[in-house]
Tab-separated table of C-alpha atoms and ligand atoms in Angstrom:
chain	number	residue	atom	x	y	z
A	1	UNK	CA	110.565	101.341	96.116
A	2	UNK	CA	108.455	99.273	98.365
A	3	UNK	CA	104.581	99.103	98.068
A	4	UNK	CA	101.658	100.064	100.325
A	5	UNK	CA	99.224	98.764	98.016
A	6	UNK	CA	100.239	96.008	95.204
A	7	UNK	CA	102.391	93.209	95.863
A	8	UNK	CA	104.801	92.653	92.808
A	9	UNK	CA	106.768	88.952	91.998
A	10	UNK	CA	107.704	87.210	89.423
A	11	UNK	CA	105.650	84.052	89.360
A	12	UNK	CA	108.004	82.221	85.970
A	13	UNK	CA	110.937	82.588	84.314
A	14	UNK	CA	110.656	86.601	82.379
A	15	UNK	CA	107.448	87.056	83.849
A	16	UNK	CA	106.832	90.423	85.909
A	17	UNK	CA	103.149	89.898	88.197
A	18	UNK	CA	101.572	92.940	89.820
A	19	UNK	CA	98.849	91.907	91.900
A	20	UNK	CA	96.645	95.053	93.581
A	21	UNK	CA	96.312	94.661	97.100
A	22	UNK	CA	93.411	96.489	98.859
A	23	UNK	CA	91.246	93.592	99.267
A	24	UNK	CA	88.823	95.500	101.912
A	25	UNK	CA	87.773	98.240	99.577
A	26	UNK	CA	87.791	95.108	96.940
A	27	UNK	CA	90.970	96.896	94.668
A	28	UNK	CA	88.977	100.404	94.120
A	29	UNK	CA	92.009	102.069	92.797
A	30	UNK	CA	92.839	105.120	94.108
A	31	UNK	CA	95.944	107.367	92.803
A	32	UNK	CA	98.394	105.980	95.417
A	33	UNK	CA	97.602	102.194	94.260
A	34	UNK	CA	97.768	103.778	90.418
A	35	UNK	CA	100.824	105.678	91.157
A	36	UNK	CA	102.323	101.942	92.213
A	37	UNK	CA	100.762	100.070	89.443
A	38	UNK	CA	102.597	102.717	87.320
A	39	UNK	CA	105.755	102.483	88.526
A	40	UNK	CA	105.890	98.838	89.088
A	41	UNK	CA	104.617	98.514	85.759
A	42	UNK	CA	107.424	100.449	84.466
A	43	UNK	CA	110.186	98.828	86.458
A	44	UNK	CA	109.549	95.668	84.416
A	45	UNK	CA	109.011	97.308	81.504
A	46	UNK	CA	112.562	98.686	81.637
A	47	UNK	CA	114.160	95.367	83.124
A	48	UNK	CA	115.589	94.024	80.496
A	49	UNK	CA	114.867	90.076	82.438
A	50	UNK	CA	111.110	90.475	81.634
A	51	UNK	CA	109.370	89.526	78.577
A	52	UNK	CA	105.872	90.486	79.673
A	53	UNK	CA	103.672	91.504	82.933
A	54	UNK	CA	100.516	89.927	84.480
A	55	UNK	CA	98.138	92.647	86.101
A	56	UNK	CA	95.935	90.779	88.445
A	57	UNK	CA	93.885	91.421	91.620
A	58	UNK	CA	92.428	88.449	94.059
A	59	UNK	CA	90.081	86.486	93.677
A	60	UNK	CA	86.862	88.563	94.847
A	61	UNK	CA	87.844	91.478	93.161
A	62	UNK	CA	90.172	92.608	90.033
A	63	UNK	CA	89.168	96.161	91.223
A	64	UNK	CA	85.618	97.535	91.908
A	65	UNK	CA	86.438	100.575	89.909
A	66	UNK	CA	87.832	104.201	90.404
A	67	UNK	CA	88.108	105.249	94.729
A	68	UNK	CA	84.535	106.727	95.038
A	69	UNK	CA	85.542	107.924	98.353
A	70	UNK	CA	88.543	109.766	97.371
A	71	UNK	CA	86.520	111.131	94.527
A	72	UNK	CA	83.615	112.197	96.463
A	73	UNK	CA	85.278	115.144	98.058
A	74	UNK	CA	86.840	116.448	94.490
A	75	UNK	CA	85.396	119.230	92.186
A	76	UNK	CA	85.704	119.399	88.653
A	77	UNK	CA	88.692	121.905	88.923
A	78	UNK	CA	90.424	118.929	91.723
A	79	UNK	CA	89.711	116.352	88.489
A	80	UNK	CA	90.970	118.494	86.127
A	81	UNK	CA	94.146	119.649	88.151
A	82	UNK	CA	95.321	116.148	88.848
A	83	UNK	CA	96.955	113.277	86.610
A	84	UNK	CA	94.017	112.429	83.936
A	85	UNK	CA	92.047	109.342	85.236
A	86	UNK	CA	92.815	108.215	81.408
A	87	UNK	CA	96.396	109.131	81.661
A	88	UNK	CA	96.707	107.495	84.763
A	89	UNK	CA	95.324	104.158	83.596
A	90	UNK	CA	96.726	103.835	80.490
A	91	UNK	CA	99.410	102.029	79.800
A	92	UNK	CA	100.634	102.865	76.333
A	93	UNK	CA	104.260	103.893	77.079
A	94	UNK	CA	104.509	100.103	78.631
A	95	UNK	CA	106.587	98.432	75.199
A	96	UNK	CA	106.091	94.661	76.770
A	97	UNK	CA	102.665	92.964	76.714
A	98	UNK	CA	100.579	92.884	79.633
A	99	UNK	CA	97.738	89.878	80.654
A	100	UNK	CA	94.911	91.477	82.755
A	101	UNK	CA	94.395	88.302	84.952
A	102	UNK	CA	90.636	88.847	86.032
A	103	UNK	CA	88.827	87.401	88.884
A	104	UNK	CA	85.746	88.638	90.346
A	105	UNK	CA	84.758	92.276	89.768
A	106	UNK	CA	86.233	94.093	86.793
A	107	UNK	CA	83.954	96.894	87.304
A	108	UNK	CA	84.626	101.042	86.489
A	109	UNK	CA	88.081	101.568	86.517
A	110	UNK	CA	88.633	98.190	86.952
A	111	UNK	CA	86.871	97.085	83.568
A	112	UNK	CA	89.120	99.961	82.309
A	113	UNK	CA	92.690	98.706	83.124
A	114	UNK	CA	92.210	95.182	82.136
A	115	UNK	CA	90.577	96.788	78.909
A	116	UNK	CA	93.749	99.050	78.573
A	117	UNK	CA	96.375	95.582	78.731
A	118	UNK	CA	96.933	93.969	76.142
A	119	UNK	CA	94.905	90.125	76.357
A	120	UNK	CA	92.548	89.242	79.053
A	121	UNK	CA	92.422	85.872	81.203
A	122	UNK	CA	89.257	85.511	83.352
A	123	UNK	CA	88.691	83.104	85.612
A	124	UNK	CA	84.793	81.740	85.251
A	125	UNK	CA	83.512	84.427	88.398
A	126	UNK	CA	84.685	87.300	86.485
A	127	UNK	CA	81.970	90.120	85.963
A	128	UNK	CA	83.195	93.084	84.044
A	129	UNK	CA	80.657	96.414	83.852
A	130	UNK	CA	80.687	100.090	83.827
A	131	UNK	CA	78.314	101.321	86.497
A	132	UNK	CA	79.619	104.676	86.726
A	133	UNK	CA	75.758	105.952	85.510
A	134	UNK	CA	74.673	104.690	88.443
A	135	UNK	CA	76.734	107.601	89.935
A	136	UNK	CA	75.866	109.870	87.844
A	137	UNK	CA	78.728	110.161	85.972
A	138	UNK	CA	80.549	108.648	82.642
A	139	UNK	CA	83.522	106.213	82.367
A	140	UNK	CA	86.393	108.524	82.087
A	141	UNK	CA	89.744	105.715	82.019
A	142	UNK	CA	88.658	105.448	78.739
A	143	UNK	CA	85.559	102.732	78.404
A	144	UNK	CA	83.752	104.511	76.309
A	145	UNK	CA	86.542	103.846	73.714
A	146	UNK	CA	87.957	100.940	74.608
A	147	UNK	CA	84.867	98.693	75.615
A	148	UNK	CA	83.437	100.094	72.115
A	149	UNK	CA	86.229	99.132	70.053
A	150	UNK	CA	85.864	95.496	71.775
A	151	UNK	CA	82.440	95.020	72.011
A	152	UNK	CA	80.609	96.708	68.984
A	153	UNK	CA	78.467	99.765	70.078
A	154	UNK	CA	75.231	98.349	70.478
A	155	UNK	CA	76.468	96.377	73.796
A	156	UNK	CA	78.859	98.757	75.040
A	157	UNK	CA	76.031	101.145	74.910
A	158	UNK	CA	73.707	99.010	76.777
A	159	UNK	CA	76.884	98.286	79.362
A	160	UNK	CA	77.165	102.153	79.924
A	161	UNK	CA	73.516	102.995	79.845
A	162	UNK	CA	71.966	100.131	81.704
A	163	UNK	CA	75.149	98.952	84.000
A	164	UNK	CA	74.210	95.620	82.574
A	165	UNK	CA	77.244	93.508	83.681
A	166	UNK	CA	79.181	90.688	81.054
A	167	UNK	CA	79.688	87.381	83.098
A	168	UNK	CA	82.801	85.427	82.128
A	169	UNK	CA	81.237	83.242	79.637
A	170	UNK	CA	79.354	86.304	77.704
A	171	UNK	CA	82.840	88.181	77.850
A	172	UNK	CA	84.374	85.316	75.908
A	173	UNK	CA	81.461	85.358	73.382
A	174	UNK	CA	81.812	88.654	72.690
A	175	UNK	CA	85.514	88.836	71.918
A	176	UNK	CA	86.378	90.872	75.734
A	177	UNK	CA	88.377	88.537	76.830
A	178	UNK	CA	91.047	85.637	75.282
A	179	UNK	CA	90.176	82.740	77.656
A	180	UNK	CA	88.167	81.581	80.872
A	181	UNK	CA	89.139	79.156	83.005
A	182	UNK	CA	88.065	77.833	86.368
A	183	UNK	CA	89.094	79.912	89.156
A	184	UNK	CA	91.787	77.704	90.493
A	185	UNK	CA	93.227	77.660	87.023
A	186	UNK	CA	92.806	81.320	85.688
A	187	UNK	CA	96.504	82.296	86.945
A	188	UNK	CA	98.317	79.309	85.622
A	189	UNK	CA	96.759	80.249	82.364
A	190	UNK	CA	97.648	83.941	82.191
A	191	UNK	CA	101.433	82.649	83.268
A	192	UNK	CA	101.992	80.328	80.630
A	193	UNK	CA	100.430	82.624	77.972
A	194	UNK	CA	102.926	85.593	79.186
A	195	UNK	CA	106.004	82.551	79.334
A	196	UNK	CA	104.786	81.784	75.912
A	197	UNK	CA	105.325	85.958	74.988
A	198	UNK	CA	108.590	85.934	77.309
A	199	UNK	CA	109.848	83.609	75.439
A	200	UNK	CA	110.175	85.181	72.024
A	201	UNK	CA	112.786	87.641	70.654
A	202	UNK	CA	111.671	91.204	72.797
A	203	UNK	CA	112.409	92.920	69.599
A	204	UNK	CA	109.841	91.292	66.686
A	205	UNK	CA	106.957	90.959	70.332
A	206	UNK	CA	107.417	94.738	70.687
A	207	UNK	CA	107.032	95.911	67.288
A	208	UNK	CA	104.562	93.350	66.670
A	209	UNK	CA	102.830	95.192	69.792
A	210	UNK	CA	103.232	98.815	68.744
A	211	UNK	CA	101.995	97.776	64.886
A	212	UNK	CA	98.170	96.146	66.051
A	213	UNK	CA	97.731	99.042	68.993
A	214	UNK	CA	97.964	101.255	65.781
A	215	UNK	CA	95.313	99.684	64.226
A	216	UNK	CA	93.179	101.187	66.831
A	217	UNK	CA	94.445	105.043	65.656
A	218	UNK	CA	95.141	105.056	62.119
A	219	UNK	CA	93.150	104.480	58.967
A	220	UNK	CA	93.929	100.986	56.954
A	221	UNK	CA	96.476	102.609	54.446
A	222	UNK	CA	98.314	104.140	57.721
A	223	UNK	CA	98.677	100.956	59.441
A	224	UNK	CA	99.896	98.745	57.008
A	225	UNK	CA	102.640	100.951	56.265
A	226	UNK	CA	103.056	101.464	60.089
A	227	UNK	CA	103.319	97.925	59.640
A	228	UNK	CA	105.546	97.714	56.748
A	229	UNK	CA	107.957	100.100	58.666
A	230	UNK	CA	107.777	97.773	61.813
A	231	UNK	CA	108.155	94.701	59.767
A	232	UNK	CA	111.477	96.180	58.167
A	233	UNK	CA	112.791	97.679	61.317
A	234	UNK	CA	112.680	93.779	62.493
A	235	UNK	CA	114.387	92.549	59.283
A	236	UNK	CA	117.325	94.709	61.032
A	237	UNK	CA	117.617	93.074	63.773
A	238	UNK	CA	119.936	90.026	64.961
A	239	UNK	CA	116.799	88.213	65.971
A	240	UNK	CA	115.665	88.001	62.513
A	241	UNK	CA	119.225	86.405	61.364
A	242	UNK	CA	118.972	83.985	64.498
A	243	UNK	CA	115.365	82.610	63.704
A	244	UNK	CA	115.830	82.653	60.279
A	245	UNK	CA	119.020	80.421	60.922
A	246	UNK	CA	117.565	78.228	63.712
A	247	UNK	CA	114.786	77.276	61.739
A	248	UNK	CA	116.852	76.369	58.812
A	249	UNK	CA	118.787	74.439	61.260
A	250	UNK	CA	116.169	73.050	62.406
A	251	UNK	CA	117.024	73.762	66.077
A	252	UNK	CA	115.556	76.098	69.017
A	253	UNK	CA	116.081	80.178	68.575
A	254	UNK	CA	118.530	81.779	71.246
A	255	UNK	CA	117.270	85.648	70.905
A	256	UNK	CA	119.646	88.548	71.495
A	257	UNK	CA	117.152	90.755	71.833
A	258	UNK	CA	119.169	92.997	69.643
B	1	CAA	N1	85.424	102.792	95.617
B	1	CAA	C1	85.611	102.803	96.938
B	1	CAA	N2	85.259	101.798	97.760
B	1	CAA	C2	84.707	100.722	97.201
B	1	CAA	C3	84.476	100.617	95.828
B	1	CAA	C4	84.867	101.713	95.011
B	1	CAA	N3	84.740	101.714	93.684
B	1	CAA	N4	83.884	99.440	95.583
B	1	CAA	C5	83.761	98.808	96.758
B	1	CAA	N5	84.258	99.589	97.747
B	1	CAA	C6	84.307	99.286	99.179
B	1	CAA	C7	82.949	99.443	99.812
B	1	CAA	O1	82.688	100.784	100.121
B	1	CAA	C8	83.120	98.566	101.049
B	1	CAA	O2	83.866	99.297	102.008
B	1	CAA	P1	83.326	99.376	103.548
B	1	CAA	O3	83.369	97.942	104.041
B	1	CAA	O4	84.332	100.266	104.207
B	1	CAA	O5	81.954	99.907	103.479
B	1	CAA	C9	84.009	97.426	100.542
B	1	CAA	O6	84.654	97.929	99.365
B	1	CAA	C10	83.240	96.195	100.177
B	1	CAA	O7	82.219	96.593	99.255
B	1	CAA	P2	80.676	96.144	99.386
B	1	CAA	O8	80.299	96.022	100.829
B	1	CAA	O9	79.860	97.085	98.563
B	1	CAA	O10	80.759	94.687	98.745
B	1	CAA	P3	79.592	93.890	97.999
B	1	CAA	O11	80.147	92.535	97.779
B	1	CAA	O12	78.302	94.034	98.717
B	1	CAA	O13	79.410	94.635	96.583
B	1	CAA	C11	80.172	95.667	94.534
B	1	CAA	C12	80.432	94.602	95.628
B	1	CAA	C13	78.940	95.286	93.731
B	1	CAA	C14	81.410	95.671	93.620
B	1	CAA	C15	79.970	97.034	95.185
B	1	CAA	O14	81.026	97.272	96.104
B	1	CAA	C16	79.955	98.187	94.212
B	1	CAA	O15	78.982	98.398	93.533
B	1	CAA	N6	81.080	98.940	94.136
B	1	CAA	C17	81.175	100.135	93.297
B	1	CAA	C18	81.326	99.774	91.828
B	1	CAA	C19	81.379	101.023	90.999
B	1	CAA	O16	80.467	101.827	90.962
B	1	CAA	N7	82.512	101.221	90.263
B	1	CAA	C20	82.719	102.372	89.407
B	1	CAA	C21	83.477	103.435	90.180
B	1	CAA	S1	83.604	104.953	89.294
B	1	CAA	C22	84.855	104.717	88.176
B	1	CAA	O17	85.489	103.674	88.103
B	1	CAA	C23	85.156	105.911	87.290
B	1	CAA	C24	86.087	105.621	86.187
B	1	CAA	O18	85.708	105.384	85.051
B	1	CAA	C25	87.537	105.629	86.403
């Protein structure tokens, strides 16, 4: 499939990129540019070559939220009839982890899909927010769940309420985001964190994946035996024999991925 509106490559060795790509309107994502995140997203996901994705926009914008022009002209029943804004920007049936590689303006929607991946890189211009009050309306990609769990409540309230907006710096303070680095160093980061993933056995990353997302949907008792089942589904696998013998052997791991 080729793409109006993301440009995908694959900037290192088992490393899928998909970079959105409607710099005028500063990456407001409307569904065409979804619909192509999705799929993209999901051809890398299923190519058996990558060990993880980077999500990224440039460097003005990682996307200014939701299309407000496209939604302007929609009624509830439009909204309700289509593809769920929080089904259409989540990315749970993705196995492989994604980095949200954030420049600029994470704002709306945009705050939403790096909040939906799985680590965040920011690069030291970032600004993530949820201004959709100013519009009279509520996050609906899921922030009000997903910038809560990250954030505590009392900021993520005052992020919602107030549209006060979380510079790089205060986004690494309060645990939104894994690193920031200076803008002409923010991608090289997110790379070698997903070559560092790509490089493991697919198997133990993606149940290792599957096993903390739970912790987000089941009570502690659940999870750890979520884990527990995770943990012995791994013992299974050839991986396990292979790192177990490699570091006995005191040599590198060559993963199956079986
Ligand atoms: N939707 C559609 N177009 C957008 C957009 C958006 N979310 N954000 C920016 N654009 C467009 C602007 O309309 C403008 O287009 P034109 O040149 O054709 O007028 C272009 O991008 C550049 O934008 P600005 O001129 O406004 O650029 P700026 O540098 O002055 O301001 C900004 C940047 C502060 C990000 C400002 O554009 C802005 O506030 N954008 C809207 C942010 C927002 O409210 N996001 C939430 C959307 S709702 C949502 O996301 C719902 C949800 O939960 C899924």
């Amino acid at each position: 499939m080729s793409y109006e509106h993301i440009l995908v490559d694959r900037p290192a060795d088992g490393v899928g990129r998909v970079q959105l790509n409607r710099p005028k309107a500063l990456n407001a994502l409307n569904s065409p540019l979804m619909d192509e995140v999705n799929d993209a997203m999901l051809a890398f996901n299923s190519d058996a070559s990558i060990g993880a994705m980077i999500l990224t926009g440039n460097e003005k914008a990682f996307a200014a939220g939701a299309d407000i022009k496209e939604m302007d002209g929609k009624t509830q029943i439009d909204m309700l009839m289509t593809v769920s804004l929080v089904d259409r920007f989540d990315f749970k049936q993705l196995t492989k982890p994604v980095i949200a590689a954030v420049s600029g303006y994470a704002l709306g929607g945009g705050c939403e899909i790096a909040l939906a991946c799985d680590m965040i890189v920011a690069s030291e211009t970032a600004v993530f927010g949820q201004p959709e009050i100013n519009l009279g309306i509520i996050p609906g990609a899921g922030g009000t769940q997903r910038l809560t769990r990250a954030v505590g409540k009392a900021l993520a309230m005052e992020i919602m309420l107030t549209d006060r907006r979380l510079g790089a710096e205060e986004a690494l303070h309060y645990g939104l985001v894994n690193h920031v680095a200076r803008l002409d160093e923010y991608m090289d980061v997110a790379i070698s964190i997903a070559r560092k993933v790509a490089r493991r056995s697919q198997i133990a990353i993606r149940l290792t994946k599957e096993a903390v997302n739970k912790s987000y949907e089941m009570t502690l008792e659940e999870g750890l035996a979520y884990e527990r089942r995770n943990f012995l589904l791994a013992f299974g696998s050839e991986d396990k024999v292979e790192g177990m013998r490699a570091f006995i052997e005191k040599r590198r791991a060559e993963w199956k991925n079986r």
